[in-house]
mmCIF file of C-alpha atoms in Angstrom:
data_model
loop_
_atom_site.group_PDB
_atom_site.id
_atom_site.type_symbol
_atom_site.label_atom_id
_atom_site.label_comp_id
_atom_site.label_asym_id
_atom_site.label_seq_id
_atom_site.Cartn_x
_atom_site.Cartn_y
_atom_site.Cartn_z
ATOM 1 C CA UNK A 1 -49.749 -158.184 -148.224
ATOM 2 C CA UNK A 2 -51.555 -156.135 -150.843
ATOM 3 C CA UNK A 3 -51.112 -157.280 -154.434
ATOM 4 C CA UNK A 4 -51.971 -153.810 -155.752
ATOM 5 C CA UNK A 5 -48.858 -151.651 -156.180
ATOM 6 C CA UNK A 6 -48.954 -148.199 -154.627
ATOM 7 C CA UNK A 7 -47.914 -145.844 -157.439
ATOM 8 C CA UNK A 8 -48.417 -142.600 -155.515
ATOM 9 C CA UNK A 9 -45.690 -140.689 -153.715
ATOM 10 C CA UNK A 10 -46.015 -140.320 -149.972
ATOM 11 C CA UNK A 11 -45.496 -136.981 -148.210
ATOM 12 C CA UNK A 12 -42.133 -138.236 -146.953
ATOM 13 C CA UNK A 13 -41.069 -139.186 -150.467
ATOM 14 C CA UNK A 14 -42.041 -135.767 -151.808
ATOM 15 C CA UNK A 15 -40.108 -134.104 -148.977
ATOM 16 C CA UNK A 16 -37.084 -136.242 -149.829
ATOM 17 C CA UNK A 17 -37.434 -135.265 -153.500
ATOM 18 C CA UNK A 18 -37.503 -131.582 -152.584
ATOM 19 C CA UNK A 19 -34.384 -131.857 -150.435
ATOM 20 C CA UNK A 20 -32.425 -133.774 -153.092
ATOM 21 C CA UNK A 21 -33.536 -131.420 -155.867
ATOM 22 C CA UNK A 22 -32.534 -128.367 -153.850
ATOM 23 C CA UNK A 23 -29.083 -129.820 -153.243
ATOM 24 C CA UNK A 24 -28.630 -130.726 -156.911
ATOM 25 C CA UNK A 25 -29.839 -127.292 -158.032
ATOM 26 C CA UNK A 26 -27.147 -125.693 -155.888
ATOM 27 C CA UNK A 27 -24.299 -128.133 -156.552
ATOM 28 C CA UNK A 28 -24.924 -129.937 -159.868
ATOM 29 C CA UNK A 29 -25.567 -127.397 -162.609
ATOM 30 C CA UNK A 30 -25.282 -128.453 -166.254
ATOM 31 C CA UNK A 31 -22.182 -126.328 -166.878
ATOM 32 C CA UNK A 32 -20.371 -128.023 -164.009
ATOM 33 C CA UNK A 33 -21.307 -131.520 -165.221
ATOM 34 C CA UNK A 34 -20.106 -130.622 -168.737
ATOM 35 C CA UNK A 35 -16.833 -129.240 -167.408
ATOM 36 C CA UNK A 36 -16.208 -132.427 -165.398
ATOM 37 C CA UNK A 37 -17.064 -134.626 -168.377
ATOM 38 C CA UNK A 38 -14.137 -133.099 -170.271
ATOM 39 C CA UNK A 39 -11.624 -134.064 -167.564
ATOM 40 C CA UNK A 40 -10.099 -137.352 -166.421
ATOM 41 C CA UNK A 41 -12.162 -137.188 -163.205
ATOM 42 C CA UNK A 42 -15.835 -136.911 -164.204
ATOM 43 C CA UNK A 43 -17.152 -138.042 -160.807
ATOM 44 C CA UNK A 44 -18.210 -135.265 -158.441
ATOM 45 C CA UNK A 45 -17.041 -136.648 -155.115
ATOM 46 C CA UNK A 46 -17.918 -133.477 -153.179
ATOM 47 C CA UNK A 47 -21.516 -133.854 -154.376
ATOM 48 C CA UNK A 48 -21.398 -137.560 -153.475
ATOM 49 C CA UNK A 49 -20.236 -136.645 -149.962
ATOM 50 C CA UNK A 50 -23.089 -134.149 -149.587
ATOM 51 C CA UNK A 51 -25.670 -136.698 -150.780
ATOM 52 C CA UNK A 52 -24.309 -139.832 -149.171
ATOM 53 C CA UNK A 53 -22.782 -138.529 -145.964
ATOM 54 C CA UNK A 54 -24.522 -135.196 -145.383
ATOM 55 C CA UNK A 55 -28.031 -136.455 -146.222
ATOM 56 C CA UNK A 56 -27.474 -140.130 -145.345
ATOM 57 C CA UNK A 57 -28.727 -141.359 -148.717
ATOM 58 C CA UNK A 58 -26.075 -144.043 -149.206
ATOM 59 C CA UNK A 59 -27.699 -146.162 -146.504
ATOM 60 C CA UNK A 60 -31.357 -145.953 -147.553
ATOM 61 C CA UNK A 61 -31.582 -149.669 -148.379
ATOM 62 C CA UNK A 62 -29.632 -150.824 -145.311
ATOM 63 C CA UNK A 63 -31.549 -151.737 -142.124
ATOM 64 C CA UNK A 64 -30.957 -149.488 -139.124
ATOM 65 C CA UNK A 65 -29.474 -152.324 -137.057
ATOM 66 C CA UNK A 66 -26.808 -152.728 -139.755
ATOM 67 C CA UNK A 67 -25.829 -149.067 -139.889
ATOM 68 C CA UNK A 68 -28.267 -147.719 -142.471
ATOM 69 C CA UNK A 69 -31.418 -145.618 -142.704
ATOM 70 C CA UNK A 70 -33.881 -148.518 -142.872
ATOM 71 C CA UNK A 71 -35.843 -147.029 -145.773
ATOM 72 C CA UNK A 72 -37.066 -148.897 -148.863
ATOM 73 C CA UNK A 73 -36.578 -149.034 -152.609
ATOM 74 C CA UNK A 74 -39.364 -146.464 -152.963
ATOM 75 C CA UNK A 75 -37.220 -143.774 -151.339
ATOM 76 C CA UNK A 76 -34.149 -144.854 -153.305
ATOM 77 C CA UNK A 77 -36.242 -144.571 -156.481
ATOM 78 C CA UNK A 78 -37.136 -140.961 -155.666
ATOM 79 C CA UNK A 79 -33.440 -140.151 -155.197
ATOM 80 C CA UNK A 80 -32.625 -141.773 -158.545
ATOM 81 C CA UNK A 81 -35.354 -139.783 -160.301
ATOM 82 C CA UNK A 82 -33.680 -136.571 -159.166
ATOM 83 C CA UNK A 83 -30.184 -137.836 -160.014
ATOM 84 C CA UNK A 84 -31.484 -138.723 -163.483
ATOM 85 C CA UNK A 85 -32.957 -135.236 -163.917
ATOM 86 C CA UNK A 86 -29.528 -133.753 -163.184
ATOM 87 C CA UNK A 87 -27.431 -136.469 -164.919
ATOM 88 C CA UNK A 88 -25.476 -136.328 -161.671
ATOM 89 C CA UNK A 89 -21.989 -137.907 -161.965
ATOM 90 C CA UNK A 90 -22.138 -139.791 -158.658
ATOM 91 C CA UNK A 91 -21.915 -143.555 -157.968
ATOM 92 C CA UNK A 92 -25.313 -143.798 -156.266
ATOM 93 C CA UNK A 93 -26.829 -146.559 -158.409
ATOM 94 C CA UNK A 94 -23.636 -148.614 -158.472
ATOM 95 C CA UNK A 95 -22.651 -148.291 -154.794
ATOM 96 C CA UNK A 96 -25.775 -147.440 -152.757
ATOM 97 C CA UNK A 97 -28.029 -149.802 -154.753
ATOM 98 C CA UNK A 98 -26.188 -152.548 -156.652
ATOM 99 C CA UNK A 99 -23.147 -153.138 -154.415
ATOM 100 C CA UNK A 100 -25.287 -152.649 -151.301
ATOM 101 C CA UNK A 101 -27.903 -155.174 -152.480
ATOM 102 C CA UNK A 102 -25.147 -157.709 -153.180
ATOM 103 C CA UNK A 103 -23.826 -157.274 -149.638
ATOM 104 C CA UNK A 104 -27.310 -157.623 -148.162
ATOM 105 C CA UNK A 105 -27.414 -161.113 -149.679
ATOM 106 C CA UNK A 106 -24.091 -162.098 -148.091
ATOM 107 C CA UNK A 107 -23.517 -163.309 -144.536
ATOM 108 C CA UNK A 108 -19.947 -162.060 -144.347
ATOM 109 C CA UNK A 109 -20.392 -158.485 -145.534
ATOM 110 C CA UNK A 110 -21.809 -156.744 -142.459
ATOM 111 C CA UNK A 111 -18.803 -154.540 -141.699
ATOM 112 C CA UNK A 112 -18.422 -153.572 -145.332
ATOM 113 C CA UNK A 113 -22.155 -152.911 -145.568
ATOM 114 C CA UNK A 114 -21.832 -150.408 -142.729
ATOM 115 C CA UNK A 115 -18.947 -148.713 -144.536
ATOM 116 C CA UNK A 116 -21.019 -148.300 -147.710
ATOM 117 C CA UNK A 117 -24.095 -147.149 -145.792
ATOM 118 C CA UNK A 118 -22.124 -144.450 -143.984
ATOM 119 C CA UNK A 119 -20.316 -143.442 -147.209
ATOM 120 C CA UNK A 120 -16.932 -144.215 -145.637
ATOM 121 C CA UNK A 121 -16.340 -146.353 -148.716
ATOM 122 C CA UNK A 122 -17.680 -146.603 -152.262
ATOM 123 C CA UNK A 123 -18.393 -150.091 -153.560
ATOM 124 C CA UNK A 124 -18.621 -151.494 -157.072
ATOM 125 C CA UNK A 125 -19.831 -154.898 -158.198
ATOM 126 C CA UNK A 126 -17.220 -156.239 -160.629
ATOM 127 C CA UNK A 127 -19.763 -157.305 -163.236
ATOM 128 C CA UNK A 128 -20.180 -155.687 -166.650
ATOM 129 C CA UNK A 129 -22.814 -152.953 -166.657
ATOM 130 C CA UNK A 130 -24.613 -154.677 -169.548
ATOM 131 C CA UNK A 131 -25.283 -157.848 -167.523
ATOM 132 C CA UNK A 132 -28.923 -158.682 -166.788
ATOM 133 C CA UNK A 133 -30.132 -160.436 -163.646
ATOM 134 C CA UNK A 134 -29.842 -164.145 -164.356
ATOM 135 C CA UNK A 135 -27.417 -163.509 -167.203
ATOM 136 C CA UNK A 136 -23.905 -164.914 -167.528
ATOM 137 C CA UNK A 137 -21.148 -162.962 -165.814
ATOM 138 C CA UNK A 138 -17.361 -163.207 -165.794
ATOM 139 C CA UNK A 139 -15.864 -165.061 -162.843
ATOM 140 C CA UNK A 140 -12.167 -164.668 -162.056
ATOM 141 C CA UNK A 141 -9.883 -167.477 -160.889
ATOM 142 C CA UNK A 142 -9.630 -168.074 -157.152
ATOM 143 C CA UNK A 143 -6.615 -169.851 -155.690
ATOM 144 C CA UNK A 144 -5.950 -169.861 -151.935
ATOM 145 C CA UNK A 145 -7.791 -166.578 -151.474
ATOM 146 C CA UNK A 146 -5.895 -164.872 -154.332
ATOM 147 C CA UNK A 147 -7.889 -163.723 -157.332
ATOM 148 C CA UNK A 148 -6.681 -163.429 -160.918
ATOM 149 C CA UNK A 149 -8.565 -162.392 -164.027
ATOM 150 C CA UNK A 150 -10.098 -159.485 -165.932
ATOM 151 C CA UNK A 151 -13.595 -158.027 -165.937
ATOM 152 C CA UNK A 152 -14.555 -155.339 -168.464
ATOM 153 C CA UNK A 153 -17.272 -152.703 -168.512
ATOM 154 C CA UNK A 154 -17.459 -152.174 -164.739
ATOM 155 C CA UNK A 155 -19.315 -148.930 -164.002
ATOM 156 C CA UNK A 156 -17.805 -146.447 -161.517
ATOM 157 C CA UNK A 157 -14.863 -148.741 -160.724
ATOM 158 C CA UNK A 158 -12.568 -145.722 -160.993
ATOM 159 C CA UNK A 159 -13.870 -144.249 -157.723
ATOM 160 C CA UNK A 160 -14.517 -147.500 -155.856
ATOM 161 C CA UNK A 161 -12.695 -148.244 -152.612
ATOM 162 C CA UNK A 162 -13.774 -151.884 -152.609
ATOM 163 C CA UNK A 163 -14.697 -154.270 -155.416
ATOM 164 C CA UNK A 164 -17.123 -157.165 -155.052
ATOM 165 C CA UNK A 165 -15.715 -159.821 -157.348
ATOM 166 C CA UNK A 166 -17.321 -163.148 -158.370
ATOM 167 C CA UNK A 167 -14.888 -166.071 -158.579
ATOM 168 C CA UNK A 168 -14.931 -169.477 -160.269
ATOM 169 C CA UNK A 169 -15.357 -171.269 -156.929
ATOM 170 C CA UNK A 170 -18.855 -169.776 -156.658
ATOM 171 C CA UNK A 171 -17.900 -167.189 -154.072
ATOM 172 C CA UNK A 172 -18.229 -163.407 -153.994
ATOM 173 C CA UNK A 173 -15.034 -161.770 -152.729
ATOM 174 C CA UNK A 174 -14.326 -158.303 -151.330
ATOM 175 C CA UNK A 175 -11.147 -156.914 -152.863
ATOM 176 C CA UNK A 176 -9.469 -153.628 -151.981
ATOM 177 C CA UNK A 177 -9.538 -151.485 -155.132
ATOM 178 C CA UNK A 178 -5.858 -150.604 -154.559
ATOM 179 C CA UNK A 179 -5.017 -154.272 -155.176
ATOM 180 C CA UNK A 180 -6.532 -154.143 -158.685
ATOM 181 C CA UNK A 181 -5.395 -152.491 -161.905
ATOM 182 C CA UNK A 182 -8.284 -150.290 -163.027
ATOM 183 C CA UNK A 183 -8.041 -148.984 -166.591
ATOM 184 C CA UNK A 184 -10.652 -146.526 -167.958
ATOM 185 C CA UNK A 185 -12.569 -147.669 -171.025
ATOM 186 C CA UNK A 186 -14.142 -145.451 -173.655
ATOM 187 C CA UNK A 187 -17.756 -144.915 -172.654
ATOM 188 C CA UNK A 188 -20.586 -143.185 -174.503
ATOM 189 C CA UNK A 189 -21.905 -141.858 -171.195
ATOM 190 C CA UNK A 190 -19.187 -139.594 -169.822
ATOM 191 C CA UNK A 191 -21.055 -139.166 -166.517
ATOM 192 C CA UNK A 192 -20.974 -142.892 -165.660
ATOM 193 C CA UNK A 193 -17.568 -144.065 -166.843
ATOM 194 C CA UNK A 194 -16.660 -147.707 -167.368
ATOM 195 C CA UNK A 195 -13.380 -149.423 -166.576
ATOM 196 C CA UNK A 196 -11.517 -152.681 -166.994
ATOM 197 C CA UNK A 197 -10.654 -154.366 -163.700
ATOM 198 C CA UNK A 198 -7.608 -156.638 -163.753
ATOM 199 C CA UNK A 199 -6.578 -158.763 -160.803
ATOM 200 C CA UNK A 200 -3.191 -160.438 -160.543
ATOM 201 C CA UNK A 201 -3.157 -162.679 -157.450
ATOM 202 C CA UNK A 202 -5.022 -159.959 -155.558
ATOM 203 C CA UNK A 203 -5.966 -160.862 -151.970
ATOM 204 C CA UNK A 204 -9.713 -161.239 -151.458
ATOM 205 C CA UNK A 205 -12.051 -162.101 -148.597
ATOM 206 C CA UNK A 206 -14.974 -164.381 -149.358
ATOM 207 C CA UNK A 207 -18.172 -162.772 -148.101
ATOM 208 C CA UNK A 208 -20.857 -165.021 -149.598
ATOM 209 C CA UNK A 209 -22.144 -166.913 -152.630
ATOM 210 C CA UNK A 210 -21.847 -165.021 -155.890
ATOM 211 C CA UNK A 211 -24.884 -166.149 -157.889
ATOM 212 C CA UNK A 212 -27.749 -165.227 -155.511
ATOM 213 C CA UNK A 213 -26.006 -161.999 -154.496
ATOM 214 C CA UNK A 214 -25.439 -160.890 -158.085
ATOM 215 C CA UNK A 215 -28.945 -161.882 -159.148
ATOM 216 C CA UNK A 216 -30.434 -159.826 -156.312
ATOM 217 C CA UNK A 217 -28.131 -156.873 -156.982
ATOM 218 C CA UNK A 218 -28.783 -156.727 -160.726
ATOM 219 C CA UNK A 219 -32.537 -157.115 -160.300
ATOM 220 C CA UNK A 220 -32.608 -154.149 -157.916
ATOM 221 C CA UNK A 221 -30.317 -152.219 -160.249
ATOM 222 C CA UNK A 222 -32.595 -152.828 -163.227
ATOM 223 C CA UNK A 223 -35.755 -151.993 -161.286
ATOM 224 C CA UNK A 224 -34.427 -148.724 -159.872
ATOM 225 C CA UNK A 225 -32.673 -147.761 -163.104
ATOM 226 C CA UNK A 226 -36.200 -147.209 -164.477
ATOM 227 C CA UNK A 227 -36.592 -144.350 -161.998
ATOM 228 C CA UNK A 228 -33.372 -142.758 -163.206
ATOM 229 C CA UNK A 229 -34.672 -143.103 -166.782
ATOM 230 C CA UNK A 230 -37.957 -141.532 -165.672
ATOM 231 C CA UNK A 231 -36.158 -138.510 -164.217
ATOM 232 C CA UNK A 232 -34.118 -138.155 -167.372
ATOM 233 C CA UNK A 233 -37.167 -138.387 -169.664
ATOM 234 C CA UNK A 234 -39.170 -135.990 -167.507
ATOM 235 C CA UNK A 235 -36.390 -133.366 -167.598
ATOM 236 C CA UNK A 236 -35.968 -133.578 -171.363
ATOM 237 C CA UNK A 237 -39.727 -133.265 -171.951
ATOM 238 C CA UNK A 238 -40.113 -130.349 -169.523
ATOM 239 C CA UNK A 239 -37.134 -128.479 -170.990
ATOM 240 C CA UNK A 240 -38.344 -129.053 -174.543
ATOM 241 C CA UNK A 241 -41.814 -127.693 -173.757
ATOM 242 C CA UNK A 242 -40.263 -124.686 -172.034
ATOM 243 C CA UNK A 243 -37.983 -123.983 -174.997
ATOM 244 C CA UNK A 244 -40.754 -124.315 -177.595
ATOM 245 C CA UNK A 245 -42.953 -121.895 -175.655
ATOM 246 C CA UNK A 246 -40.279 -119.206 -175.831
ATOM 247 C CA UNK A 247 -38.817 -119.864 -179.298
ATOM 248 C CA UNK A 248 -40.640 -117.935 -182.007
ATOM 249 C CA UNK A 249 -40.907 -118.499 -185.719
ATOM 250 C CA UNK A 250 -43.204 -116.651 -188.152
ATOM 251 C CA UNK A 251 -43.947 -114.373 -185.195
ATOM 252 C CA UNK A 252 -45.541 -117.108 -183.085
ATOM 253 C CA UNK A 253 -44.237 -119.603 -180.497
ATOM 254 C CA UNK A 254 -42.894 -122.747 -182.166
ATOM 255 C CA UNK A 255 -44.780 -124.822 -179.601
ATOM 256 C CA UNK A 256 -48.054 -123.531 -181.020
ATOM 257 C CA UNK A 257 -47.676 -125.497 -184.257
ATOM 258 C CA UNK A 258 -50.007 -128.479 -184.237
ATOM 259 C CA UNK A 259 -47.502 -131.044 -185.486
ATOM 260 C CA UNK A 260 -45.184 -130.290 -182.566
ATOM 261 C CA UNK A 261 -48.088 -130.313 -180.118
ATOM 262 C CA UNK A 262 -48.913 -133.855 -181.249
ATOM 263 C CA UNK A 263 -45.318 -135.013 -180.810
ATOM 264 C CA UNK A 264 -45.120 -133.532 -177.328
ATOM 265 C CA UNK A 265 -48.510 -134.910 -176.309
ATOM 266 C CA UNK A 266 -47.503 -138.417 -177.384
ATOM 267 C CA UNK A 267 -44.228 -138.098 -175.498
ATOM 268 C CA UNK A 268 -46.049 -136.863 -172.396
ATOM 269 C CA UNK A 269 -48.272 -139.958 -172.447
ATOM 270 C CA UNK A 270 -45.228 -142.216 -172.721
ATOM 271 C CA UNK A 271 -43.502 -140.464 -169.794
ATOM 272 C CA UNK A 272 -46.663 -140.818 -167.673
ATOM 273 C CA UNK A 273 -46.738 -144.546 -168.489
ATOM 274 C CA UNK A 274 -43.048 -144.792 -167.662
ATOM 275 C CA UNK A 275 -43.730 -143.195 -164.277
ATOM 276 C CA UNK A 276 -46.335 -145.880 -163.543
ATOM 277 C CA UNK A 277 -43.977 -148.680 -164.594
ATOM 278 C CA UNK A 278 -41.042 -147.278 -162.607
ATOM 279 C CA UNK A 279 -43.144 -146.723 -159.477
ATOM 280 C CA UNK A 280 -44.568 -150.249 -159.753
ATOM 281 C CA UNK A 281 -41.047 -151.701 -159.946
ATOM 282 C CA UNK A 282 -39.881 -149.682 -156.927
ATOM 283 C CA UNK A 283 -42.944 -150.719 -154.927
ATOM 284 C CA UNK A 284 -42.489 -154.376 -155.912
ATOM 285 C CA UNK A 285 -38.839 -154.314 -154.821
ATOM 286 C CA UNK A 286 -39.927 -152.782 -151.511
ATOM 287 C CA UNK A 287 -42.766 -155.242 -150.835
ATOM 288 C CA UNK A 288 -41.552 -158.379 -152.612
ATOM 289 C CA UNK A 289 -44.809 -158.724 -154.582
ATOM 290 C CA UNK A 290 -44.401 -159.862 -158.222
ATOM 291 C CA UNK A 291 -40.923 -158.346 -158.224
ATOM 292 C CA UNK A 292 -39.499 -160.151 -161.261
ATOM 293 C CA UNK A 293 -42.508 -159.295 -163.418
ATOM 294 C CA UNK A 294 -42.638 -155.648 -162.340
ATOM 295 C CA UNK A 295 -38.917 -155.121 -162.935
ATOM 296 C CA UNK A 296 -39.077 -156.778 -166.359
ATOM 297 C CA UNK A 297 -42.076 -154.640 -167.373
ATOM 298 C CA UNK A 298 -40.380 -151.445 -166.196
ATOM 299 C CA UNK A 299 -37.142 -152.098 -168.049
ATOM 300 C CA UNK A 300 -38.845 -153.346 -171.206
ATOM 301 C CA UNK A 301 -40.671 -149.992 -171.352
ATOM 302 C CA UNK A 302 -38.214 -147.514 -169.822
ATOM 303 C CA UNK A 303 -35.265 -147.690 -172.195
ATOM 304 C CA UNK A 304 -37.037 -146.840 -175.478
ATOM 305 C CA UNK A 305 -39.047 -144.031 -173.842
ATOM 306 C CA UNK A 306 -35.988 -142.395 -172.256
ATOM 307 C CA UNK A 307 -34.040 -142.596 -175.505
ATOM 308 C CA UNK A 308 -36.941 -141.201 -177.539
ATOM 309 C CA UNK A 309 -37.493 -138.349 -175.081
ATOM 310 C CA UNK A 310 -33.822 -137.374 -175.313
ATOM 311 C CA UNK A 311 -33.810 -137.690 -179.117
ATOM 312 C CA UNK A 312 -36.907 -135.515 -179.399
ATOM 313 C CA UNK A 313 -35.338 -132.934 -177.088
ATOM 314 C CA UNK A 314 -32.201 -132.830 -179.221
ATOM 315 C CA UNK A 315 -34.186 -132.426 -182.433
ATOM 316 C CA UNK A 316 -36.769 -129.951 -181.149
ATOM 317 C CA UNK A 317 -34.101 -127.724 -179.648
ATOM 318 C CA UNK A 318 -32.915 -127.258 -183.229
ATOM 319 C CA UNK A 319 -29.398 -125.944 -183.771
ATOM 320 C CA UNK A 320 -28.578 -125.341 -180.099
ATOM 321 C CA UNK A 321 -29.400 -128.947 -179.277
ATOM 322 C CA UNK A 322 -26.555 -130.063 -181.532
ATOM 323 C CA UNK A 323 -23.925 -128.021 -179.672
ATOM 324 C CA UNK A 324 -21.564 -129.372 -177.017
ATOM 325 C CA UNK A 325 -22.411 -126.477 -174.694
ATOM 326 C CA UNK A 326 -26.097 -127.423 -174.417
ATOM 327 C CA UNK A 327 -26.572 -130.255 -171.877
ATOM 328 C CA UNK A 328 -29.122 -132.245 -173.902
ATOM 329 C CA UNK A 329 -26.392 -134.443 -175.385
ATOM 330 C CA UNK A 330 -25.486 -135.618 -171.871
ATOM 331 C CA UNK A 331 -29.070 -136.817 -171.428
ATOM 332 C CA UNK A 332 -29.080 -138.606 -174.779
ATOM 333 C CA UNK A 333 -25.807 -140.370 -173.981
ATOM 334 C CA UNK A 334 -27.030 -141.376 -170.515
ATOM 335 C CA UNK A 335 -30.304 -142.635 -172.028
ATOM 336 C CA UNK A 336 -28.473 -144.680 -174.672
ATOM 337 C CA UNK A 337 -26.062 -146.131 -172.102
ATOM 338 C CA UNK A 338 -28.933 -146.898 -169.716
ATOM 339 C CA UNK A 339 -30.745 -148.713 -172.514
ATOM 340 C CA UNK A 340 -28.202 -151.545 -172.323
ATOM 341 C CA UNK A 341 -27.480 -151.345 -168.588
ATOM 342 C CA UNK A 342 -28.594 -154.376 -166.539
ATOM 343 C CA UNK A 343 -30.080 -155.954 -169.669
ATOM 344 C CA UNK A 344 -31.592 -154.539 -172.848
ATOM 345 C CA UNK A 345 -35.322 -153.958 -173.315
ATOM 346 C CA UNK A 346 -35.356 -157.033 -175.561
ATOM 347 C CA UNK A 347 -33.764 -159.182 -172.867
ATOM 348 C CA UNK A 348 -36.349 -157.999 -170.348
ATOM 349 C CA UNK A 349 -39.206 -158.685 -172.786
ATOM 350 C CA UNK A 350 -37.881 -162.218 -173.262
ATOM 351 C CA UNK A 351 -37.641 -162.674 -169.493
ATOM 352 C CA UNK A 352 -41.164 -161.317 -169.068
ATOM 353 C CA UNK A 353 -42.506 -163.746 -171.674
ATOM 354 C CA UNK A 354 -41.055 -166.647 -169.685
ATOM 355 C CA UNK A 355 -42.402 -165.305 -166.400
ATOM 356 C CA UNK A 356 -45.990 -164.969 -167.651
ATOM 357 C CA UNK A 357 -45.856 -168.063 -169.892
ATOM 358 C CA UNK A 358 -46.188 -166.199 -173.190
ATOM 359 C CA UNK A 359 -43.211 -167.698 -174.969
ATOM 360 C CA UNK A 360 -42.938 -167.332 -178.728
ATOM 361 C CA UNK A 361 -44.179 -170.349 -180.721
#
C-alpha cells in the first residue's frame, strides 16, 4: 500500500462532480435554498431523492454485495464538495456518511444498511453534532430493549426515518424515528437543522457495539466534512472575485485595487492548501493509511479557512453582502456551524499533537 496520498482527481471523480453540479444547478438555486430556510421544512427531500435514489449517491460507501455502489470516500468527498458549494439542504453527510459508517461497523445492521444505501430510509446517528471522534457522547438508558433518555443537537433528525442510538449497556440500537419525540432546536445553520431527540421507553433493536461504531462514524464525518468546507470556501472565493471584477469604483474595477488583490491572493493560497488537506483526508479514509493523522490535519485547517473565506466574501460584497436576499450569509452560517461539527479545530489540533507525540510541555 502506498504511503503517499493521491491528491489528484481521477477522470471518474471529475465526471461525478460534473453530474452532481449539473443537478444542483438545475434544482438547488440560492433563491430556493433561502425560501426553504424561512419555512419549518428546510430540507429539500425532492433534491435528496434525485441525488440519493436517482443518482445512487446514498450508497457510495456501501459495498456492492450489501446493496451499495462499492465506491470509496474519495467519491463521497467529491459529492460533498459540490453540496458545500450549493449549501444544499440535504442529509447526505449525516445519513450517507455518518449513519452509514456506523452501520458498517455493526454486525446486525445489514438490512438497515441496504435501506440507507438505496435511499428507502434516511438515518441519523443520535449523537450531538459537536461530538468529536473519541469524545464523550450521551448514552440513553436501556432496559429490556426499551430506551429512555434525551440527546440534544442531533443534525437532520427531523427528516430521519431511523435513529441509531447509543445506550448505557454499550450497545448501538436502531430506533424507528416515529417512536421518538423530535423537537427542533434553534440552529445558526438553517440548512442543517438540529433537534432534540427524546425517548420514553422506545423499542430498539441492538445492532452492534456503540463505541467503535460511533468512533468510526465520527472520524469519517470529520474527514469528509473538510471536503464540504472546501466546496464552501471555493464558492465564496470564486463569487467574490467575480463580483469585484464587475463592481466599479472611481471608474475602475474594485478588484484592481492592490490591497484587495493581496487579500484575495492570500485567501486563494489558503483554499488551495485546504484542497490538499481535504483530499489527503479522503484518500486516507479510502486506503486506511495514516487516517487519524490525515483527518486531524484536515479538520484543524479546514474550519478557520472556510469561516475566513465566508467572512471575506460578506465584507467584500459590501452592502449587498449584508442583506438577507444575498446567499452569502448562508455560507457564513454553514461555515460557522461546520467549525464546531465533529470537533473544533482546537480539539483536532490537540488530537494531532497526541498522535505525532508533540504534546505541550
